[in-house]
Amino acid sequence: MWVHGDAARRTTAMRALAAIRSRWLRLSGLAAGLDRHAEAISALIECGQLAQAVADASFHRAGERDGPSIATELCMQLTRDMARCCGRSWQSGFEDLGELPHESLAACEHWAQGESEQLTQKEPEGYAFYALYPECHWQAARELAMQTPGCRWQVIGLRSIGTSLAAMVADGLGAATPLTLRPVGHPFEREVACDSTCIDLSADRYAVVDEGPGLSGSSMAAAANWLRAAGVDEAAIDFFPGHAHGPGAQASASTRALWSRVRLQVRSFDEVFLLPSGDGASKPIRQPEAWLAPVLGPLTEPLRDITGGAWRGLQAPSSAEMPPVHPWQERRKFLANTTDGRWLLKFAGLAGIGERKLSRARALAAAGFVPEPMALCHGFLLERWRDDLVPVHGRLDDALRERLADRAAAYIAFRTRNFAAEPEAGASLQALHAMGLHNSRELLGPRAADAWTRWLPRLDAMSRKVHRIEIDGRMHAWEWLFDATRILKADALDHHATHDLVGCQDPGWDVAGAAIELGFSEAQEARLVVELARSSGYLVDAELLQFLKACYLAFQLGAYDMAHSAAGSGEHMPCGAADADRLREQVERYARLLEICLETTAG
């Protein structure tokens, strides 16, 4: 199935450095505590993103090969020095930051003067979606350093996120500035293209750092194979991954065997932030309860983890009404209970990622479309849990659909007016077409290709009609909450910026999603389009809308088929039989609707 893609943005070295210096100015004005520590981690991530972009530019100029680069070394040194401040802040319970590395920043600024090359900064997925905190890698490294006194380490960080994660590992181990590599080739069979002279063969141990493993685990395996080919003993290699689950279903036998032999150095979010104080565990000041105290006051009971679909038990009166979930793809989330009610604490992202979502949440809440956000607490967004509203899922009738058609029109119109996107943001219609064709062939058979072929001559003309916005992207019935007078949209902040293929699209994508997921009649869909045009001034092109419907269905079909396959294999996170059945039902529903859509197109 084809559903994934990479989020990225363009910048220059001077713009990125100016953002880092601006971050430092805010950081310098903060008192000791969580807010200052979170700002320091944000600065680390931005330094790492700069290093990634500069290293990738050098990599591409050298013909897709890593090698010595003064610019990369300067940016990695800046990231390593910023990691020293973050490690010091973490170890001291947010009390001591040390001196910011002004000399390293000045050296980078001196190099960047006159540099106008456009750089591509990749979105670090772990920081954006999976609650991967650099402090966890630092903790794993520091504990290992205590077990291996006097050991000389070479640290290797795999791009993209490995620039900043490796800097934290290097600080925890007391090692020098890390080397950064980008494994290349087929996603399930990565290789390292780099001269072996970059390896310090005098080191005692070698730390390979990344956020993986993913489906294949081949990126970290590629770095280990590169080290072994240069003469490094496999017994001297340690992996610092983002989790301890091992590679997924696409791992080759040799990669899986390598992962079983290499030492893994992992500290999970739960171990570092949630467990009671103890060896290697969280201190009270580091625990999320302490983060919430300045905003909510004391909690009446410990935080309740409602990740992986556990939130459904708070809303659905019976298991029959529970919606399907992708438990291993859900954001980390907790329920906080206070004397003033219940609150949702949901991972939104570190650094600018979470800050942008907070700003978007405030704008949507001010317009009455989403629950009001209270604060951003080191990557987690806090908002009130709406016990007074119930999900639309399982309660749809004609009267509610009428209300939803009007509300969806107003909501999409607001996003159209206020959340414009760059013309190149999101997948092109050509990429959506390729995805739709691929997924349809995979699950519906070769005859499904005929309808997609009919769209090909019209793609260029339709592309000129696309008006890109930051879409909602998730219009499913379980995403809407209502009572007799109100309808709110839940989970509305970031589906245009996840690591899937779609990204920012025409408002027609959300029109198609609303019509399909909420079961609108032709008349209700037409009214939605008219109301959207009246409220925003944008009229969705009819032909484009029909095409986007087919793409939307093909995308959802692929996503749910992958989720169902993973549920059956037991990868990543346990998924019960009932949840596997719910995912299968969605696969069947999207397949049926896509067949109807393609038959209409062919006709």
PDB file of C-alpha atoms in Angstrom, residues 37 50 60 84 129 142 167 187 233 246 308 325 393 422 442 451 569 578:
ATOM      1  CA  HIS A  37      14.262  23.389  29.737  1.00  0.00           C
ATOM      2  CA  LEU A  50      19.949  22.903  10.457  1.00  0.00           C
ATOM      3  CA  HIS A  60      23.452  15.645  -2.737  1.00  0.00           C
ATOM      4  CA  ARG A  84      25.495  19.863  26.598  1.00  0.00           C
ATOM      5  CA  PHE A 129       4.177  12.379  16.303  1.00  0.00           C
ATOM      6  CA  ARG A 142      24.464   8.434  30.685  1.00  0.00           C
ATOM      7  CA  ALA A 167      24.267  14.961  20.017  1.00  0.00           C
ATOM      8  CA  PRO A 187      13.505   1.719   2.164  1.00  0.00           C
ATOM      9  CA  ASP A 233      34.175  -5.683  15.565  1.00  0.00           C
ATOM     10  CA  GLY A 246      12.771  -4.425  17.074  1.00  0.00           C
ATOM     11  CA  GLY A 308      -4.067   3.248  21.859  1.00  0.00           C
ATOM     12  CA  VAL A 325      -8.289   2.845  15.917  1.00  0.00           C
ATOM     13  CA  HIS A 393     -20.261   8.044  15.677  1.00  0.00           C
ATOM     14  CA  GLU A 422       2.168  27.205  -0.079  1.00  0.00           C
ATOM     15  CA  GLU A 442      -3.457  -3.871  -5.038  1.00  0.00           C
ATOM     16  CA  ALA A 451     -11.027   4.443 -14.333  1.00  0.00           C
ATOM     17  CA  SER A 569       0.660  -9.706  12.737  1.00  0.00           C
ATOM     18  CA  ALA A 578     -12.600  -6.818  18.178  1.00  0.00           C
TER      19      ALA A 578
END
